[in-house]
Every structure is written in C-alpha cells, then in structure tokens.
C-alpha cells in the first residue's frame, strides 16, 4: 500500500468489498444508483413535468424530417393524397374490394389513414430507445419520454391526414353530422392505445434484436386482418346472394366478431361510424375502443416502467 494513499481511499476502495457488501455500504451512506427506477407515481409525475419537452421534441422531429425537401411540410398533405389515390386504384378499381360497399373511396381512405396512424406509432416506438442511446446515456430523464414523443409526432402527422380525409368523405357523398363532433374523442382513445403500444414495442425493441426485421411482417398481417379494404362482415360471414349462392367465406359469426375486436379494426370502425353512418358507431364499438385505450395505455406504461433501469445499458 502506498504511503500517499489516503485513509478514505483505503476505506472505500471497491475492490475490498463483495458486490453485496458494496451495495449495503452505498445504502448505509444514502447513495443510490444513477438510473434507479422510481416509484410509478413519481415516474408519472416526472413524465408530466416533461410534457413541454415531449411536445417540442415531436415538433422538432417533424420539422427536421422535411427540412431537406423543396416544399417542406407541405409533404404532410401531399403524401396522404398520393396514398389515397394509390389505394383506390389498387383495391377499388383493380381488385374490386369495393363491391357492395357504399362510398368505397371514403370507406377505404378512412380505414387506411386510421390504421397507418397506429402502425407508424408502433413501428416508431420500437426504434425510439435503440435510436437514442447516446441521449439516454448522457441525460437523466424518464425513458418513456421517447416513445411518447414519437407517438405525438405521428399524431401531428395524422392531423394533416384528417385535413385530407374530410374533403374526400364529403366528395364521396357523405354529409357532415353531429357525430363529427366526437372525432376528437375517438382520436384521444386511439392515441392512448398507440402510446401504450409504442411503449411495449420500445421495450421489446431493446430486448429482441430482430424485432425491427419482424415488424413489417407483423403489421402487414395486422393490416389484412383489420378490414381496411373490405367489409369484415360481408367477406368473412357473407349473406345469401340473389342467385341463391352465398357471398363471402361463410365463416361463423364469432370469427368476424373476433376480427372486429382487434384494436386496429375497432378504431377503424369507430371512425367510419362517426364519418359515414347516420346512426353513429355502435355502443359496443365505443366500449371496445375505450377498453383497448385503458388496457393499452396502462399496460404499456407499466411494462415499459418495469425495465426503466435497463435502458441504455450494455
């Protein structure tokens, strides 16, 4: 032992302690891990305290996304318009998916825009932690800030899609109704679910290295099961046709009910009911959407929070 080594250095040299003894020593002197997970109530309060940062971060990401283009954020309007045109040509004209569906253009575009919002939020959430490791390792903040900010970014994009969707619905023969006033409520429920799903995807993205490779397959399967291009009831269950044949797959009703209960299909049906139905969405649709919002958000926050101290390590 060097004569210049202080008494404190000898006393607290970590090499002299086993891991359990070192942890006990830190506890005795009031020391905590720098990335220790706080209680859930404290965690939620810290998230709320950073709400302005979440909003600013989402807005900055949207601005930077189009900063290198000539027309900038005008692409937020042009992109959904181009998507609507492609979807109609492919699924409406070529594949005949609109057979038996009134106002198929509005039906198709509503389904595609609503699904895309959830799809993009989940995909972005899956990358939100792994793509920001340098930020996580440099600053101390609730890691849930990142997937929530990415969800808010997609919500901002979806607002522009709605500005495109509403004129399309009107041009396709629908008329405004009092149900349109409930569109913000539907978006709120879907955003709660999307945030929870993004939080789950964010944690999985740090644990399952191949998740980003699997995500396109998962979302593509989800897309085809959500009734975007066809009426689930007509295609899955069907009904007797005038010629005596049975249209659709003639599967049991419970199969259609199960497809309607998946969150993407539920939010699509909710928005279609608000925009395209004289009677509005069914009460069961509202209940399913509210249940998914509660389960998705609460479950996502808990699942992500339970691994808070592991993000950015390794």
Short mmCIF file of C-alpha atoms in Angstrom, two decimals:
data_model
loop_
_atom_site.label_atom_id
_atom_site.label_comp_id
_atom_site.label_asym_id
_atom_site.label_seq_id
_atom_site.Cartn_x
_atom_site.Cartn_y
_atom_site.Cartn_z
CA UNK A 1 0.00 0.00 0.00
CA UNK A 2 1.35 3.37 -0.98
CA UNK A 3 2.17 5.83 1.75
CA UNK A 4 0.45 8.56 -0.25
CA UNK A 5 -2.90 6.70 -0.33
CA UNK A 6 -5.43 8.41 1.93
CA UNK A 7 -7.39 6.70 4.65
CA UNK A 8 -10.68 7.38 2.76
CA UNK A 9 -9.34 5.77 -0.42
CA UNK A 10 -8.30 2.69 1.59
CA UNK A 11 -11.65 2.53 3.37
CA UNK A 12 -13.87 2.88 0.26
CA UNK A 13 -11.76 1.02 -2.29
CA UNK A 14 -14.47 -1.02 -4.11
CA UNK A 15 -12.02 -3.86 -4.68
CA UNK A 16 -12.13 -4.62 -0.94
CA UNK A 17 -15.87 -5.39 -0.98
CA UNK A 18 -18.04 -8.16 -2.40
CA UNK A 19 -20.98 -6.92 -4.57
CA UNK A 20 -23.48 -7.39 -1.75
CA UNK A 21 -21.26 -5.61 0.76
CA UNK A 22 -20.71 -2.71 -1.64
CA UNK A 23 -24.47 -2.32 -2.13
CA UNK A 24 -25.01 -2.35 1.63
CA UNK A 25 -22.27 0.27 2.08
CA UNK A 26 -23.92 2.52 -0.54
CA UNK A 27 -27.29 2.15 1.15
CA UNK A 28 -25.83 2.96 4.55
CA UNK A 29 -24.41 6.22 3.21
CA UNK A 30 -27.59 7.22 1.33
CA UNK A 31 -26.23 6.53 -2.16
CA UNK A 32 -28.49 5.29 -4.98
CA UNK A 33 -27.94 4.01 -8.48
CA UNK A 34 -27.95 6.81 -11.06
CA UNK A 35 -30.59 5.04 -13.17
CA UNK A 36 -32.64 3.53 -10.36
CA UNK A 37 -36.31 3.04 -11.20
CA UNK A 38 -38.56 5.39 -9.21
CA UNK A 39 -42.00 4.52 -7.91
CA UNK A 40 -44.74 4.58 -10.50
CA UNK A 41 -46.38 7.71 -9.06
CA UNK A 42 -43.04 9.55 -9.09
CA UNK A 43 -42.37 8.31 -12.61
CA UNK A 44 -45.71 9.59 -13.91
CA UNK A 45 -45.17 12.95 -12.25
CA UNK A 46 -41.76 13.29 -13.88
CA UNK A 47 -43.30 12.42 -17.25
CA UNK A 48 -45.93 15.12 -16.76
CA UNK A 49 -43.25 17.63 -15.79
CA UNK A 50 -41.56 16.99 -19.16
CA UNK A 51 -44.71 17.40 -21.26
CA UNK A 52 -43.39 20.56 -22.93
CA UNK A 53 -40.18 18.79 -23.88
CA UNK A 54 -42.19 15.88 -25.34
CA UNK A 55 -44.21 18.31 -27.48
CA UNK A 56 -41.16 20.28 -28.59
CA UNK A 57 -39.21 17.14 -29.38
CA UNK A 58 -42.05 15.73 -31.52
CA UNK A 59 -42.41 19.02 -33.38
CA UNK A 60 -38.66 19.24 -33.96
CA UNK A 61 -38.61 15.73 -35.42
CA UNK A 62 -41.42 16.59 -37.82
CA UNK A 63 -39.66 19.78 -38.88
CA UNK A 64 -36.31 18.06 -39.43
CA UNK A 65 -37.98 15.25 -41.37
CA UNK A 66 -38.87 17.63 -44.20
CA UNK A 67 -36.05 20.14 -43.81
CA UNK A 68 -34.14 18.76 -46.79
CA UNK A 69 -37.07 18.93 -49.24
CA UNK A 70 -38.09 21.77 -51.55
CA UNK A 71 -41.69 22.15 -50.38
CA UNK A 72 -41.05 21.22 -46.74
CA UNK A 73 -44.01 20.30 -44.56
CA UNK A 74 -46.41 20.55 -47.50
CA UNK A 75 -45.49 16.90 -47.96
CA UNK A 76 -47.65 16.21 -44.92
CA UNK A 77 -50.67 16.98 -47.14
CA UNK A 78 -49.35 15.59 -50.42
CA UNK A 79 -48.29 12.21 -49.02
CA UNK A 80 -51.74 11.13 -47.74
CA UNK A 81 -53.31 12.37 -51.00
CA UNK A 82 -50.95 10.21 -53.05
CA UNK A 83 -51.55 7.26 -50.74
CA UNK A 84 -55.32 7.66 -51.11
CA UNK A 85 -55.00 7.64 -54.91
CA UNK A 86 -52.82 4.50 -54.93
CA UNK A 87 -55.09 2.62 -52.52
CA UNK A 88 -58.19 3.43 -54.56
CA UNK A 89 -56.64 2.32 -57.86
CA UNK A 90 -55.24 -0.91 -56.42
CA UNK A 91 -58.01 -2.05 -54.11
CA UNK A 92 -61.03 -0.24 -55.51
CA UNK A 93 -60.57 -0.50 -59.27
CA UNK A 94 -58.17 -3.39 -59.88
CA UNK A 95 -59.02 -5.81 -57.05
CA UNK A 96 -62.70 -4.87 -56.76
CA UNK A 97 -62.64 -4.62 -52.98
CA UNK A 98 -65.45 -2.07 -53.01
CA UNK A 99 -68.12 -4.45 -54.26
CA UNK A 100 -71.17 -3.98 -52.06
CA UNK A 101 -69.66 -1.10 -50.06
CA UNK A 102 -71.32 2.31 -50.33
CA UNK A 103 -68.97 5.27 -50.80
CA UNK A 104 -65.99 2.98 -51.09
CA UNK A 105 -63.43 5.76 -51.52
CA UNK A 106 -64.31 7.23 -48.11
CA UNK A 107 -64.52 3.72 -46.64
CA UNK A 108 -61.06 2.76 -47.91
CA UNK A 109 -59.23 6.01 -47.15
CA UNK A 110 -60.67 6.23 -43.63
CA UNK A 111 -59.53 2.70 -42.86
CA UNK A 112 -56.07 3.19 -44.33
CA UNK A 113 -55.38 6.51 -42.60
CA UNK A 114 -56.55 5.29 -39.19
CA UNK A 115 -54.54 2.07 -39.47
CA UNK A 116 -51.44 3.91 -40.68
CA UNK A 117 -51.51 6.12 -37.59
CA UNK A 118 -51.36 3.08 -35.29
CA UNK A 119 -48.89 1.22 -37.49
CA UNK A 120 -46.42 4.11 -37.67
CA UNK A 121 -46.69 4.85 -33.94
CA UNK A 122 -45.90 1.24 -33.02
CA UNK A 123 -43.05 0.97 -35.55
CA UNK A 124 -41.53 4.28 -34.40
CA UNK A 125 -41.88 3.28 -30.75
CA UNK A 126 -39.96 0.08 -31.43
CA UNK A 127 -36.94 2.13 -32.54
CA UNK A 128 -37.28 5.04 -30.11
CA UNK A 129 -34.94 3.72 -27.42
CA UNK A 130 -32.34 1.98 -29.57
CA UNK A 131 -32.06 5.02 -31.84
CA UNK A 132 -31.40 7.40 -28.92
CA UNK A 133 -28.84 5.53 -26.82
CA UNK A 134 -26.44 8.47 -26.78
CA UNK A 135 -29.17 10.74 -25.40
CA UNK A 136 -30.19 8.14 -22.81
CA UNK A 137 -26.63 7.67 -21.61
CA UNK A 138 -25.92 11.39 -21.44
CA UNK A 139 -29.04 12.70 -19.68
CA UNK A 140 -31.24 11.52 -16.83
CA UNK A 141 -34.95 11.60 -17.71
CA UNK A 142 -37.89 9.16 -17.80
CA UNK A 143 -37.16 6.96 -20.79
CA UNK A 144 -40.88 6.80 -21.63
CA UNK A 145 -40.48 10.35 -22.92
CA UNK A 146 -39.06 8.92 -26.16
CA UNK A 147 -41.83 6.53 -27.33
CA UNK A 148 -44.48 9.01 -26.19
CA UNK A 149 -42.81 11.79 -28.20
CA UNK A 150 -42.68 9.52 -31.24
CA UNK A 151 -46.40 8.80 -30.82
CA UNK A 152 -47.12 12.53 -30.60
CA UNK A 153 -45.09 13.05 -33.77
CA UNK A 154 -47.32 10.55 -35.58
CA UNK A 155 -50.42 12.25 -34.15
CA UNK A 156 -49.25 15.53 -35.67
CA UNK A 157 -48.87 13.75 -39.00
CA UNK A 158 -52.35 12.27 -38.64
CA UNK A 159 -53.89 15.72 -38.18
CA UNK A 160 -52.76 16.52 -41.73
CA UNK A 161 -54.23 13.24 -42.94
CA UNK A 162 -57.55 14.24 -41.38
CA UNK A 163 -57.47 17.52 -43.32
CA UNK A 164 -57.24 15.39 -46.46
CA UNK A 165 -59.74 12.77 -45.30
CA UNK A 166 -62.65 15.08 -44.50
CA UNK A 167 -62.87 16.59 -48.03
CA UNK A 168 -62.61 13.08 -49.53
CA UNK A 169 -65.51 11.92 -47.37
CA UNK A 170 -67.59 14.91 -48.46
CA UNK A 171 -66.76 14.48 -52.15
CA UNK A 172 -67.72 10.81 -51.93
CA UNK A 173 -71.27 11.69 -50.96
CA UNK A 174 -71.24 11.82 -47.16
CA UNK A 175 -72.62 14.81 -45.27
CA UNK A 176 -71.43 16.37 -42.00
CA UNK A 177 -73.36 15.33 -38.91
CA UNK A 178 -73.31 15.91 -35.19
CA UNK A 179 -71.28 12.69 -34.86
CA UNK A 180 -68.29 14.52 -36.34
CA UNK A 181 -68.01 16.44 -33.08
CA UNK A 182 -66.90 13.19 -31.43
CA UNK A 183 -63.91 12.73 -33.73
CA UNK A 184 -61.52 14.29 -31.14
CA UNK A 185 -62.77 11.74 -28.57
CA UNK A 186 -62.05 8.89 -30.98
CA UNK A 187 -58.58 10.26 -31.68
CA UNK A 188 -57.91 10.60 -27.96
CA UNK A 189 -58.80 6.96 -27.34
CA UNK A 190 -56.70 5.79 -30.26
CA UNK A 191 -53.75 7.92 -29.17
CA UNK A 192 -53.85 6.43 -25.66
CA UNK A 193 -53.73 2.95 -27.18
CA UNK A 194 -50.98 3.93 -29.64
CA UNK A 195 -48.83 5.38 -26.85
CA UNK A 196 -49.19 2.20 -24.82
CA UNK A 197 -48.40 0.02 -27.83
CA UNK A 198 -45.37 2.19 -28.65
CA UNK A 199 -44.10 1.78 -25.07
CA UNK A 200 -44.43 -2.00 -25.33
CA UNK A 201 -42.69 -2.00 -28.71
CA UNK A 202 -39.93 0.23 -27.30
CA UNK A 203 -39.08 -2.22 -24.55
CA UNK A 204 -39.30 -5.21 -26.88
CA UNK A 205 -37.07 -3.38 -29.34
CA UNK A 206 -34.30 -3.29 -26.74
CA UNK A 207 -34.67 -6.98 -25.87
CA UNK A 208 -35.50 -8.63 -29.21
CA UNK A 209 -32.76 -7.68 -31.64
CA UNK A 210 -34.68 -8.91 -34.69
CA UNK A 211 -37.92 -7.09 -33.86
CA UNK A 212 -37.36 -4.39 -36.49
CA UNK A 213 -36.99 -7.12 -39.11
CA UNK A 214 -40.18 -8.84 -37.97
CA UNK A 215 -42.23 -5.65 -37.61
CA UNK A 216 -43.13 -5.27 -41.33
CA UNK A 217 -44.50 -8.84 -41.39
CA UNK A 218 -46.44 -8.29 -38.16
CA UNK A 219 -48.00 -5.01 -39.29
CA UNK A 220 -48.79 -6.38 -42.77
CA UNK A 221 -50.67 -9.30 -41.23
CA UNK A 222 -52.42 -6.90 -38.87
CA UNK A 223 -53.39 -4.74 -41.85
CA UNK A 224 -55.13 -7.61 -43.68
CA UNK A 225 -57.00 -8.66 -40.53
CA UNK A 226 -58.40 -5.18 -39.85
CA UNK A 227 -60.98 -4.79 -42.61
CA UNK A 228 -59.31 -1.86 -44.32
CA UNK A 229 -60.00 -2.91 -47.90
CA UNK A 230 -63.25 -4.81 -47.37
CA UNK A 231 -66.21 -5.15 -45.07
CA UNK A 232 -65.35 -7.80 -42.48
CA UNK A 233 -68.98 -8.85 -42.11
CA UNK A 234 -69.53 -9.26 -45.87
CA UNK A 235 -66.27 -11.03 -46.65
CA UNK A 236 -65.96 -13.25 -43.56
CA UNK A 237 -69.59 -14.19 -42.86
CA UNK A 238 -71.32 -13.06 -46.05
CA UNK A 239 -75.01 -13.26 -46.89
CA UNK A 240 -77.31 -15.02 -49.39
CA UNK A 241 -76.98 -13.58 -52.90
CA UNK A 242 -79.95 -13.11 -55.30
CA UNK A 243 -78.78 -16.05 -57.42
CA UNK A 244 -79.04 -18.39 -54.45
CA UNK A 245 -75.31 -18.58 -53.82
CA UNK A 246 -73.71 -17.42 -50.60
CA UNK A 247 -71.38 -14.44 -50.80
CA UNK A 248 -68.29 -14.22 -48.62
CA UNK A 249 -66.40 -17.00 -46.87
CA UNK A 250 -69.48 -18.19 -44.90
CA UNK A 251 -67.47 -18.50 -41.69
CA UNK A 252 -69.09 -18.40 -38.21
CA UNK A 253 -70.09 -15.01 -36.84
CA UNK A 254 -67.63 -15.32 -33.97
CA UNK A 255 -64.75 -15.13 -36.46
CA UNK A 256 -65.99 -11.74 -37.69
CA UNK A 257 -66.59 -10.58 -34.11
CA UNK A 258 -63.04 -11.55 -33.19
CA UNK A 259 -61.66 -9.56 -36.13
CA UNK A 260 -63.78 -6.54 -35.20
CA UNK A 261 -62.43 -6.74 -31.63
CA UNK A 262 -58.80 -6.29 -32.67
CA UNK A 263 -57.77 -2.72 -31.75
CA UNK A 264 -56.94 -1.54 -35.28
CA UNK A 265 -60.27 -2.75 -36.65
CA UNK A 266 -62.12 -1.28 -33.66
CA UNK A 267 -60.68 2.21 -34.17
CA UNK A 268 -61.33 2.00 -37.91
CA UNK A 269 -64.96 1.06 -37.30
CA UNK A 270 -65.27 3.87 -34.76
CA UNK A 271 -64.02 6.49 -37.22
CA UNK A 272 -66.12 5.11 -40.07
CA UNK A 273 -69.17 5.18 -37.83
CA UNK A 274 -68.56 8.83 -36.98
CA UNK A 275 -67.89 9.91 -40.56
CA UNK A 276 -70.14 7.66 -42.62
CA UNK A 277 -73.11 6.49 -40.55
CA UNK A 278 -76.34 8.31 -39.84
CA UNK A 279 -76.69 6.50 -36.51
CA UNK A 280 -73.04 6.74 -35.46
CA UNK A 281 -70.84 3.93 -34.10
CA UNK A 282 -72.43 1.10 -32.13
CA UNK A 283 -72.17 1.26 -28.35
CA UNK A 284 -70.11 -1.94 -28.38
CA UNK A 285 -67.58 -0.26 -30.66
CA UNK A 286 -67.16 2.61 -28.19
CA UNK A 287 -66.74 0.12 -25.32
CA UNK A 288 -64.13 -1.93 -27.19
CA UNK A 289 -62.16 1.21 -28.13
CA UNK A 290 -62.30 2.55 -24.57
CA UNK A 291 -61.19 -0.81 -23.19
CA UNK A 292 -58.24 -1.01 -25.60
CA UNK A 293 -57.24 2.56 -24.73
CA UNK A 294 -57.23 1.76 -20.99
CA UNK A 295 -55.56 -1.65 -21.32
CA UNK A 296 -53.02 -0.46 -23.89
CA UNK A 297 -52.02 2.73 -22.08
CA UNK A 298 -51.91 1.33 -18.52
CA UNK A 299 -50.30 -1.92 -19.59
CA UNK A 300 -47.78 -0.16 -21.81
CA UNK A 301 -46.70 2.28 -19.12
CA UNK A 302 -46.31 -0.50 -16.53
CA UNK A 303 -44.45 -2.80 -18.92
CA UNK A 304 -42.02 -0.09 -20.02
CA UNK A 305 -41.52 1.30 -16.48
CA UNK A 306 -40.68 -2.13 -15.07
CA UNK A 307 -37.47 -2.18 -17.15
CA UNK A 308 -36.62 1.53 -16.78
CA UNK A 309 -33.21 0.97 -15.19
CA UNK A 310 -32.03 -1.32 -18.01
CA UNK A 311 -32.43 1.05 -20.97
CA UNK A 312 -29.15 2.25 -22.39
CA UNK A 313 -27.02 -0.25 -20.52
CA UNK A 314 -24.68 -2.72 -22.16
#
